[in-house]
mmCIF file of C-alpha atoms in Angstrom:
data_model
loop_
_atom_site.group_PDB
_atom_site.id
_atom_site.type_symbol
_atom_site.label_atom_id
_atom_site.label_comp_id
_atom_site.label_asym_id
_atom_site.label_seq_id
_atom_site.Cartn_x
_atom_site.Cartn_y
_atom_site.Cartn_z
ATOM 1 C CA UNK A 26 16.468 -13.592 -8.476
ATOM 2 C CA UNK A 27 14.694 -10.957 -10.562
ATOM 3 C CA UNK A 28 14.218 -8.715 -7.537
ATOM 4 C CA UNK A 29 17.846 -9.208 -6.478
ATOM 5 C CA UNK A 30 19.050 -7.916 -9.831
ATOM 6 C CA UNK A 31 16.406 -5.177 -9.910
ATOM 7 C CA UNK A 32 17.063 -3.676 -6.469
ATOM 8 C CA UNK A 33 20.714 -4.564 -5.872
ATOM 9 C CA UNK A 34 20.278 -5.474 -2.198
ATOM 10 C CA UNK A 35 23.129 -7.221 -0.357
ATOM 11 C CA UNK A 36 24.258 -8.539 3.036
ATOM 12 C CA UNK A 37 25.010 -5.006 4.242
ATOM 13 C CA UNK A 38 21.354 -3.936 3.948
ATOM 14 C CA UNK A 39 18.944 -3.720 6.882
ATOM 15 C CA UNK A 40 15.283 -4.113 5.890
ATOM 16 C CA UNK A 41 12.543 -2.916 8.260
ATOM 17 C CA UNK A 42 9.855 -5.600 8.638
ATOM 18 C CA UNK A 43 6.668 -3.915 9.854
ATOM 19 C CA UNK A 44 3.773 -5.896 8.379
ATOM 20 C CA UNK A 45 1.857 -8.490 10.372
ATOM 21 C CA UNK A 46 2.774 -12.060 9.430
ATOM 22 C CA UNK A 47 -0.917 -12.542 8.544
ATOM 23 C CA UNK A 48 -0.640 -9.859 5.851
ATOM 24 C CA UNK A 49 0.819 -10.666 2.428
ATOM 25 C CA UNK A 50 3.226 -7.732 2.355
ATOM 26 C CA UNK A 51 5.228 -9.354 5.186
ATOM 27 C CA UNK A 52 6.374 -11.981 2.668
ATOM 28 C CA UNK A 53 7.773 -9.266 0.436
ATOM 29 C CA UNK A 54 9.619 -7.545 3.284
ATOM 30 C CA UNK A 55 11.128 -10.753 4.646
ATOM 31 C CA UNK A 56 12.265 -12.119 1.287
ATOM 32 C CA UNK A 57 13.670 -8.787 0.146
ATOM 33 C CA UNK A 58 16.049 -9.264 3.085
ATOM 34 C CA UNK A 59 16.592 -13.013 3.180
ATOM 35 C CA UNK A 60 17.056 -13.542 -0.571
ATOM 36 C CA UNK A 61 19.927 -11.031 -0.479
ATOM 37 C CA UNK A 62 21.457 -12.239 2.787
ATOM 38 C CA UNK A 63 20.423 -8.917 4.350
ATOM 39 C CA UNK A 64 19.096 -8.376 7.878
ATOM 40 C CA UNK A 65 15.346 -8.246 8.521
ATOM 41 C CA UNK A 66 14.755 -5.886 11.448
ATOM 42 C CA UNK A 67 11.336 -6.596 12.982
ATOM 43 C CA UNK A 68 9.135 -3.803 14.291
ATOM 44 C CA UNK A 69 6.974 -4.984 17.178
ATOM 45 C CA UNK A 70 3.370 -3.742 17.419
ATOM 46 C CA UNK A 71 4.292 -0.901 19.735
ATOM 47 C CA UNK A 72 7.092 0.367 17.504
ATOM 48 C CA UNK A 73 4.936 0.143 14.374
ATOM 49 C CA UNK A 74 2.432 2.547 15.954
ATOM 50 C CA UNK A 75 4.988 5.149 17.007
ATOM 51 C CA UNK A 76 4.263 7.634 14.206
ATOM 52 C CA UNK A 77 6.758 10.508 14.475
ATOM 53 C CA UNK A 78 8.706 8.546 17.124
ATOM 54 C CA UNK A 79 9.438 5.907 14.502
ATOM 55 C CA UNK A 80 11.982 8.294 12.992
ATOM 56 C CA UNK A 81 14.628 7.797 15.728
ATOM 57 C CA UNK A 82 13.990 4.023 15.601
ATOM 58 C CA UNK A 83 14.821 3.977 11.884
ATOM 59 C CA UNK A 84 17.956 6.011 12.606
ATOM 60 C CA UNK A 85 19.019 3.885 15.571
ATOM 61 C CA UNK A 86 18.499 0.583 13.706
ATOM 62 C CA UNK A 87 20.410 1.906 10.651
ATOM 63 C CA UNK A 88 17.578 0.880 8.307
ATOM 64 C CA UNK A 89 18.457 1.009 4.600
ATOM 65 C CA UNK A 90 15.235 -0.425 3.087
ATOM 66 C CA UNK A 91 11.763 0.615 4.291
ATOM 67 C CA UNK A 92 8.423 -0.732 2.975
ATOM 68 C CA UNK A 93 5.630 1.395 4.512
ATOM 69 C CA UNK A 94 2.175 2.456 3.350
ATOM 70 C CA UNK A 95 2.400 6.111 2.177
ATOM 71 C CA UNK A 96 0.375 7.252 5.203
ATOM 72 C CA UNK A 97 3.192 6.149 7.504
ATOM 73 C CA UNK A 98 5.685 8.300 5.586
ATOM 74 C CA UNK A 99 3.450 11.291 6.235
ATOM 75 C CA UNK A 100 3.157 10.552 9.963
ATOM 76 C CA UNK A 101 6.951 10.397 10.318
ATOM 77 C CA UNK A 102 6.763 14.185 10.226
ATOM 78 C CA UNK A 103 10.074 14.807 8.457
ATOM 79 C CA UNK A 104 10.273 17.639 5.939
ATOM 80 C CA UNK A 105 13.700 16.499 4.715
ATOM 81 C CA UNK A 106 14.086 12.699 4.512
ATOM 82 C CA UNK A 107 17.555 12.987 2.937
ATOM 83 C CA UNK A 108 18.763 14.894 6.011
ATOM 84 C CA UNK A 109 16.944 12.869 8.678
ATOM 85 C CA UNK A 110 17.298 9.389 7.137
ATOM 86 C CA UNK A 111 20.455 9.450 5.002
ATOM 87 C CA UNK A 112 20.984 5.673 5.288
ATOM 88 C CA UNK A 113 17.658 4.751 3.673
ATOM 89 C CA UNK A 114 18.420 4.045 0.019
ATOM 90 C CA UNK A 115 15.145 2.422 -0.995
ATOM 91 C CA UNK A 116 11.553 3.054 0.041
ATOM 92 C CA UNK A 117 9.064 0.559 -1.336
ATOM 93 C CA UNK A 118 5.510 1.791 -0.773
ATOM 94 C CA UNK A 119 2.215 -0.006 -1.327
ATOM 95 C CA UNK A 120 -1.177 -0.793 0.138
ATOM 96 C CA UNK A 121 -2.751 2.551 -0.776
ATOM 97 C CA UNK A 122 -2.443 5.370 -3.294
ATOM 98 C CA UNK A 123 0.810 7.350 -3.248
ATOM 99 C CA UNK A 124 0.000 11.091 -2.981
ATOM 100 C CA UNK A 125 1.989 13.425 -5.219
ATOM 101 C CA UNK A 126 3.410 15.471 -2.340
ATOM 102 C CA UNK A 127 4.756 12.376 -0.572
ATOM 103 C CA UNK A 128 6.185 11.115 -3.870
ATOM 104 C CA UNK A 129 7.941 14.416 -4.492
ATOM 105 C CA UNK A 130 9.424 14.522 -0.995
ATOM 106 C CA UNK A 131 10.649 10.920 -0.818
ATOM 107 C CA UNK A 132 11.819 10.354 -4.415
ATOM 108 C CA UNK A 133 14.782 12.683 -4.020
ATOM 109 C CA UNK A 134 17.998 11.116 -2.789
ATOM 110 C CA UNK A 135 16.861 7.480 -2.843
ATOM 111 C CA UNK A 136 14.919 4.971 -4.899
ATOM 112 C CA UNK A 137 11.150 5.192 -4.434
ATOM 113 C CA UNK A 138 9.320 2.135 -5.696
ATOM 114 C CA UNK A 139 5.516 2.108 -5.912
ATOM 115 C CA UNK A 140 4.094 -1.412 -5.745
ATOM 116 C CA UNK A 141 0.540 -2.501 -6.493
ATOM 117 C CA UNK A 142 -0.947 -5.889 -5.701
ATOM 118 C CA UNK A 143 -4.266 -6.884 -4.169
ATOM 119 C CA UNK A 144 -4.203 -9.937 -1.898
ATOM 120 C CA UNK A 145 -5.883 -11.889 -4.705
ATOM 121 C CA UNK A 146 -2.641 -11.536 -6.707
ATOM 122 C CA UNK A 147 -0.126 -11.873 -3.885
ATOM 123 C CA UNK A 148 2.089 -9.957 -3.459
ATOM 124 C CA UNK A 149 3.026 -7.277 -5.995
ATOM 125 C CA UNK A 150 1.818 -7.671 -9.576
ATOM 126 C CA UNK A 151 2.596 -4.166 -10.887
ATOM 127 C CA UNK A 152 5.290 -1.772 -9.815
ATOM 128 C CA UNK A 153 7.156 1.266 -11.009
ATOM 129 C CA UNK A 154 9.947 3.589 -9.921
ATOM 130 C CA UNK A 155 8.693 7.048 -8.988
ATOM 131 C CA UNK A 156 11.035 9.838 -10.032
ATOM 132 C CA UNK A 157 11.039 13.434 -8.852
ATOM 133 C CA UNK A 158 9.156 15.733 -11.192
ATOM 134 C CA UNK A 159 7.399 12.914 -13.039
ATOM 135 C CA UNK A 160 3.830 11.616 -12.778
ATOM 136 C CA UNK A 161 3.171 9.027 -10.067
ATOM 137 C CA UNK A 162 2.321 5.654 -11.621
ATOM 138 C CA UNK A 163 1.955 2.059 -10.456
ATOM 139 C CA UNK A 164 4.275 1.092 -13.298
ATOM 140 C CA UNK A 165 3.625 -2.047 -15.251
ATOM 141 C CA UNK A 166 3.172 -5.774 -14.682
ATOM 142 C CA UNK A 167 6.131 -7.689 -13.260
ATOM 143 C CA UNK A 168 7.444 -10.824 -15.024
ATOM 144 C CA UNK A 169 4.892 -13.630 -14.723
ATOM 145 C CA UNK A 170 1.937 -11.239 -14.413
ATOM 146 C CA UNK A 171 -0.079 -9.205 -16.895
ATOM 147 C CA UNK A 172 -2.524 -6.306 -16.625
ATOM 148 C CA UNK A 173 -5.117 -4.650 -18.846
ATOM 149 C CA UNK A 174 -7.860 -2.024 -18.680
ATOM 150 C CA UNK A 175 -11.447 -3.047 -19.437
ATOM 151 C CA UNK A 176 -14.693 -1.136 -19.786
ATOM 152 C CA UNK A 177 -16.713 -2.163 -16.689
ATOM 153 C CA UNK A 178 -19.937 -0.840 -18.220
ATOM 154 C CA UNK A 179 -19.608 -2.924 -21.384
ATOM 155 C CA UNK A 180 -21.333 -6.332 -21.329
ATOM 156 C CA UNK A 181 -18.340 -7.945 -23.056
ATOM 157 C CA UNK A 182 -15.860 -6.159 -20.733
ATOM 158 C CA UNK A 183 -13.839 -5.131 -23.781
ATOM 159 C CA UNK A 184 -10.236 -4.007 -23.395
ATOM 160 C CA UNK A 185 -10.058 -0.245 -23.964
ATOM 161 C CA UNK A 186 -7.401 1.872 -25.611
ATOM 162 C CA UNK A 187 -4.524 3.641 -23.876
ATOM 163 C CA UNK A 188 -5.260 6.913 -22.036
ATOM 164 C CA UNK A 189 -8.920 5.937 -21.408
ATOM 165 C CA UNK A 190 -9.991 5.180 -17.852
ATOM 166 C CA UNK A 191 -11.487 1.829 -16.957
ATOM 167 C CA UNK A 192 -11.221 -1.091 -14.535
ATOM 168 C CA UNK A 193 -7.861 -2.752 -13.968
ATOM 169 C CA UNK A 194 -7.767 -6.531 -14.430
ATOM 170 C CA UNK A 195 -4.711 -8.620 -13.616
ATOM 171 C CA UNK A 196 -3.677 -12.202 -14.214
ATOM 172 C CA UNK A 197 -0.705 -14.507 -14.311
ATOM 173 C CA UNK A 198 1.216 -16.884 -12.100
ATOM 174 C CA UNK A 199 0.313 -15.231 -8.795
ATOM 175 C CA UNK A 200 -3.458 -15.174 -9.386
ATOM 176 C CA UNK A 201 -5.427 -16.874 -6.601
ATOM 177 C CA UNK A 202 -7.885 -19.681 -7.299
ATOM 178 C CA UNK A 203 -10.689 -17.681 -5.713
ATOM 179 C CA UNK A 204 -12.372 -17.139 -2.353
ATOM 180 C CA UNK A 205 -12.646 -20.264 -0.231
ATOM 181 C CA UNK A 206 -16.272 -21.257 0.299
ATOM 182 C CA UNK A 207 -17.585 -18.285 -1.719
ATOM 183 C CA UNK A 208 -18.334 -19.569 -5.242
ATOM 184 C CA UNK A 209 -20.600 -16.650 -6.195
ATOM 185 C CA UNK A 210 -18.077 -13.983 -5.210
ATOM 186 C CA UNK A 211 -15.312 -15.961 -6.900
ATOM 187 C CA UNK A 212 -17.312 -16.152 -10.131
ATOM 188 C CA UNK A 213 -17.984 -12.399 -10.063
ATOM 189 C CA UNK A 214 -14.397 -11.304 -9.424
ATOM 190 C CA UNK A 215 -12.294 -14.062 -11.018
ATOM 191 C CA UNK A 216 -13.586 -14.149 -14.573
ATOM 192 C CA UNK A 217 -12.731 -15.920 -17.805
ATOM 193 C CA UNK A 218 -12.196 -13.013 -20.183
ATOM 194 C CA UNK A 219 -12.816 -13.567 -23.893
ATOM 195 C CA UNK A 220 -9.374 -12.373 -24.980
ATOM 196 C CA UNK A 221 -7.261 -12.200 -21.802
ATOM 197 C CA UNK A 222 -8.101 -15.559 -20.251
ATOM 198 C CA UNK A 223 -8.563 -15.900 -16.503
ATOM 199 C CA UNK A 224 -8.216 -12.544 -14.723
ATOM 200 C CA UNK A 225 -9.141 -10.836 -11.470
ATOM 201 C CA UNK A 226 -11.366 -7.746 -11.578
ATOM 202 C CA UNK A 227 -9.695 -5.388 -9.104
ATOM 203 C CA UNK A 228 -12.438 -2.766 -8.850
ATOM 204 C CA UNK A 229 -9.734 -0.114 -9.290
ATOM 205 C CA UNK A 230 -10.018 2.752 -11.771
ATOM 206 C CA UNK A 231 -6.882 3.216 -13.896
ATOM 207 C CA UNK A 232 -5.604 4.239 -17.283
ATOM 208 C CA UNK A 233 -2.531 3.069 -19.150
ATOM 209 C CA UNK A 234 -0.447 5.752 -20.810
ATOM 210 C CA UNK A 235 1.117 5.400 -24.242
ATOM 211 C CA UNK A 236 4.455 4.461 -22.689
ATOM 212 C CA UNK A 237 2.772 1.437 -21.077
ATOM 213 C CA UNK A 238 2.636 2.609 -17.439
ATOM 214 C CA UNK A 239 -0.559 2.373 -15.409
ATOM 215 C CA UNK A 240 -1.968 5.338 -13.476
ATOM 216 C CA UNK A 241 -4.193 4.705 -10.456
ATOM 217 C CA UNK A 242 -7.316 6.832 -9.979
ATOM 218 C CA UNK A 243 -8.872 5.196 -6.917
ATOM 219 C CA UNK A 244 -11.559 2.655 -6.260
ATOM 220 C CA UNK A 245 -14.483 2.569 -8.655
ATOM 221 C CA UNK A 246 -16.739 2.299 -5.596
ATOM 222 C CA UNK A 247 -15.028 5.433 -4.187
ATOM 223 C CA UNK A 248 -16.587 7.397 -7.023
ATOM 224 C CA UNK A 249 -19.939 8.755 -5.929
ATOM 225 C CA UNK A 250 -22.674 10.584 -7.761
ATOM 226 C CA UNK A 251 -24.135 13.559 -5.924
ATOM 227 C CA UNK A 252 -26.648 15.979 -7.462
ATOM 228 C CA UNK A 253 -25.714 14.795 -10.947
ATOM 229 C CA UNK A 254 -21.960 15.171 -10.473
ATOM 230 C CA UNK A 255 -19.547 12.239 -10.453
ATOM 231 C CA UNK A 256 -17.067 12.830 -7.633
ATOM 232 C CA UNK A 257 -13.739 11.123 -6.953
ATOM 233 C CA UNK A 258 -13.413 11.029 -3.170
ATOM 234 C CA UNK A 259 -9.676 10.408 -3.452
ATOM 235 C CA UNK A 260 -9.111 13.777 -5.109
ATOM 236 C CA UNK A 261 -10.748 15.568 -2.167
ATOM 237 C CA UNK A 262 -8.829 13.475 0.357
ATOM 238 C CA UNK A 263 -5.536 14.273 -1.383
ATOM 239 C CA UNK A 264 -6.304 18.001 -1.313
ATOM 240 C CA UNK A 265 -7.163 17.939 2.399
ATOM 241 C CA UNK A 266 -4.069 15.862 3.210
ATOM 242 C CA UNK A 267 -1.910 18.429 1.404
ATOM 243 C CA UNK A 268 -2.946 21.059 3.983
ATOM 244 C CA UNK A 269 0.010 21.554 6.365
ATOM 245 C CA UNK A 270 -2.168 21.023 9.448
ATOM 246 C CA UNK A 271 -3.716 17.750 8.252
ATOM 247 C CA UNK A 272 -2.083 14.354 8.712
ATOM 248 C CA UNK A 273 -4.650 12.368 6.704
ATOM 249 C CA UNK A 274 -8.236 12.655 5.513
ATOM 250 C CA UNK A 275 -11.203 10.546 4.409
ATOM 251 C CA UNK A 276 -14.389 11.519 2.584
ATOM 252 C CA UNK A 277 -17.772 9.871 2.280
ATOM 253 C CA UNK A 278 -21.403 10.677 1.546
ATOM 254 C CA UNK A 279 -23.965 10.495 4.328
ATOM 255 C CA UNK A 280 -27.682 11.122 4.555
ATOM 256 C CA UNK A 281 -30.525 9.891 2.351
ATOM 257 C CA UNK A 282 -32.359 11.281 -0.677
ATOM 258 C CA UNK A 283 -32.259 15.052 -0.930
ATOM 259 C CA UNK A 284 -30.330 15.181 2.379
ATOM 260 C CA UNK A 285 -27.292 13.341 0.947
ATOM 261 C CA UNK A 286 -24.150 15.422 1.406
ATOM 262 C CA UNK A 287 -20.412 15.143 1.042
ATOM 263 C CA UNK A 288 -18.555 15.009 4.367
ATOM 264 C CA UNK A 289 -14.926 14.673 5.378
ATOM 265 C CA UNK A 290 -12.976 13.479 8.404
ATOM 266 C CA UNK A 291 -9.492 14.796 9.114
ATOM 267 C CA UNK A 292 -6.729 13.704 11.469
ATOM 268 C CA UNK A 293 -4.994 16.915 12.530
ATOM 269 C CA UNK A 294 -1.306 17.184 13.360
ATOM 270 C CA UNK A 295 -2.350 19.293 16.336
ATOM 271 C CA UNK A 296 -5.946 18.822 17.552
ATOM 272 C CA UNK A 297 -6.403 22.448 18.604
ATOM 273 C CA UNK A 298 -5.651 23.699 15.078
ATOM 274 C CA UNK A 299 -8.866 22.273 13.558
ATOM 275 C CA UNK A 300 -10.786 24.878 11.565
ATOM 276 C CA UNK A 301 -13.529 23.482 9.307
ATOM 277 C CA UNK A 302 -14.035 26.728 7.393
ATOM 278 C CA UNK A 303 -10.328 27.063 6.604
ATOM 279 C CA UNK A 304 -10.162 23.466 5.413
ATOM 280 C CA UNK A 305 -13.200 23.936 3.167
ATOM 281 C CA UNK A 306 -11.575 27.053 1.742
ATOM 282 C CA UNK A 307 -8.412 25.027 1.049
ATOM 283 C CA UNK A 308 -10.431 22.500 -0.969
ATOM 284 C CA UNK A 309 -12.338 25.267 -2.782
ATOM 285 C CA UNK A 310 -9.073 26.815 -4.010
ATOM 286 C CA UNK A 311 -8.266 23.733 -6.093
ATOM 287 C CA UNK A 312 -11.512 21.858 -6.728
ATOM 288 C CA UNK A 313 -14.957 22.785 -8.089
ATOM 289 C CA UNK A 314 -17.725 23.779 -5.634
ATOM 290 C CA UNK A 315 -19.539 20.430 -5.872
ATOM 291 C CA UNK A 316 -16.391 18.710 -4.508
ATOM 292 C CA UNK A 317 -16.168 20.893 -1.388
ATOM 293 C CA UNK A 318 -17.405 18.926 1.663
ATOM 294 C CA UNK A 319 -20.555 20.292 3.265
ATOM 295 C CA UNK A 320 -19.135 19.326 6.656
ATOM 296 C CA UNK A 321 -15.695 18.481 7.998
ATOM 297 C CA UNK A 322 -15.026 16.937 11.404
ATOM 298 C CA UNK A 323 -11.858 16.004 13.288
ATOM 299 C CA UNK A 324 -11.197 12.356 14.133
ATOM 300 C CA UNK A 325 -8.412 10.832 16.246
ATOM 301 C CA UNK A 326 -7.613 8.106 13.700
ATOM 302 C CA UNK A 327 -9.146 6.808 10.484
ATOM 303 C CA UNK A 328 -10.760 3.359 10.668
ATOM 304 C CA UNK A 329 -8.672 0.807 8.806
ATOM 305 C CA UNK A 330 -8.845 -2.847 7.838
ATOM 306 C CA UNK A 331 -6.387 -5.438 9.165
ATOM 307 C CA UNK A 332 -4.320 -4.788 6.052
ATOM 308 C CA UNK A 333 -4.156 -1.067 6.807
ATOM 309 C CA UNK A 334 -6.553 0.179 4.130
ATOM 310 C CA UNK A 335 -9.166 2.830 4.814
ATOM 311 C CA UNK A 336 -12.559 1.396 5.837
ATOM 312 C CA UNK A 337 -15.066 4.065 4.764
ATOM 313 C CA UNK A 338 -18.029 2.089 6.089
ATOM 314 C CA UNK A 339 -16.802 2.599 9.668
ATOM 315 C CA UNK A 340 -16.507 6.381 9.412
ATOM 316 C CA UNK A 341 -18.866 8.039 11.931
ATOM 317 C CA UNK A 342 -21.698 10.360 10.959
ATOM 318 C CA UNK A 343 -20.789 14.047 10.945
ATOM 319 C CA UNK A 344 -23.148 16.268 12.894
ATOM 320 C CA UNK A 345 -23.393 20.059 12.715
ATOM 321 C CA UNK A 346 -22.028 20.199 16.248
ATOM 322 C CA UNK A 347 -18.989 18.104 15.330
ATOM 323 C CA UNK A 348 -18.321 20.425 12.440
ATOM 324 C CA UNK A 349 -18.212 23.434 14.701
ATOM 325 C CA UNK A 350 -21.735 24.409 13.669
ATOM 326 C CA UNK A 351 -20.647 25.402 10.179
ATOM 327 C CA UNK A 352 -21.696 22.282 8.243
#
């Protein structure tokens, strides 16, 4: 009932249902529709993989509510969503970080809601409305949930003050009991905090601003240390993805010891337009030299988990040859 009042959906709405039934976000899509008496319009596997060809499907099916990961919005290939999809009045994104350029493009002319919720706290436990010209946040905890920022390097895991970055912990009614048959992992991630009670350690780096909204800064394990510098891989990926020729990007560190280097993989909009030197120059314009990948290689598609999240461990090694000999 809270969501019904919050989003104002009704029987006239048509909600696109694109998540696998084995994935928690499918529950959110289906009940957004059913609780309001709206129509759930199911995308089959083939349709869900259409990319740019999904645009005419959304038009043809007269979709008014769409709940994609941000990457899918980018692959739609529209530069003017208000013109191409005038019937869509709410886009509810989740599953991965929402890049600023996508937020700016899709927050005009409709409601853009940014939801956050790991499977361990099914489904959404924080969310916020993203407005054009304002910072992208994951909002604040929904009724029945709570969230806080702790210092992961402190033995007592103390809650830290607003504006300081730390690890996001969440708790409340939707918190899972733990991992079935994995008591050690459960004990490490689902902890009894001294002041917060039972919470889940998300492994995500965030800060809470003074207004009470949480800002997402990526996975703590996506921060790497290279030659004494602490690097946020997400910042490099966002810069590469902002290049007009790049659909999406992923960064990692490969090699051992003194041979460790920062590398990137990019999915190009047009394969023949790949130019490693130009892409490195694009990164160098906005980020310090130590954050410029030593090598960049094209890839047909980024490896993803069943839930659609980037799987860095499955990224291939980048060779000098793959990088056009310039790595």
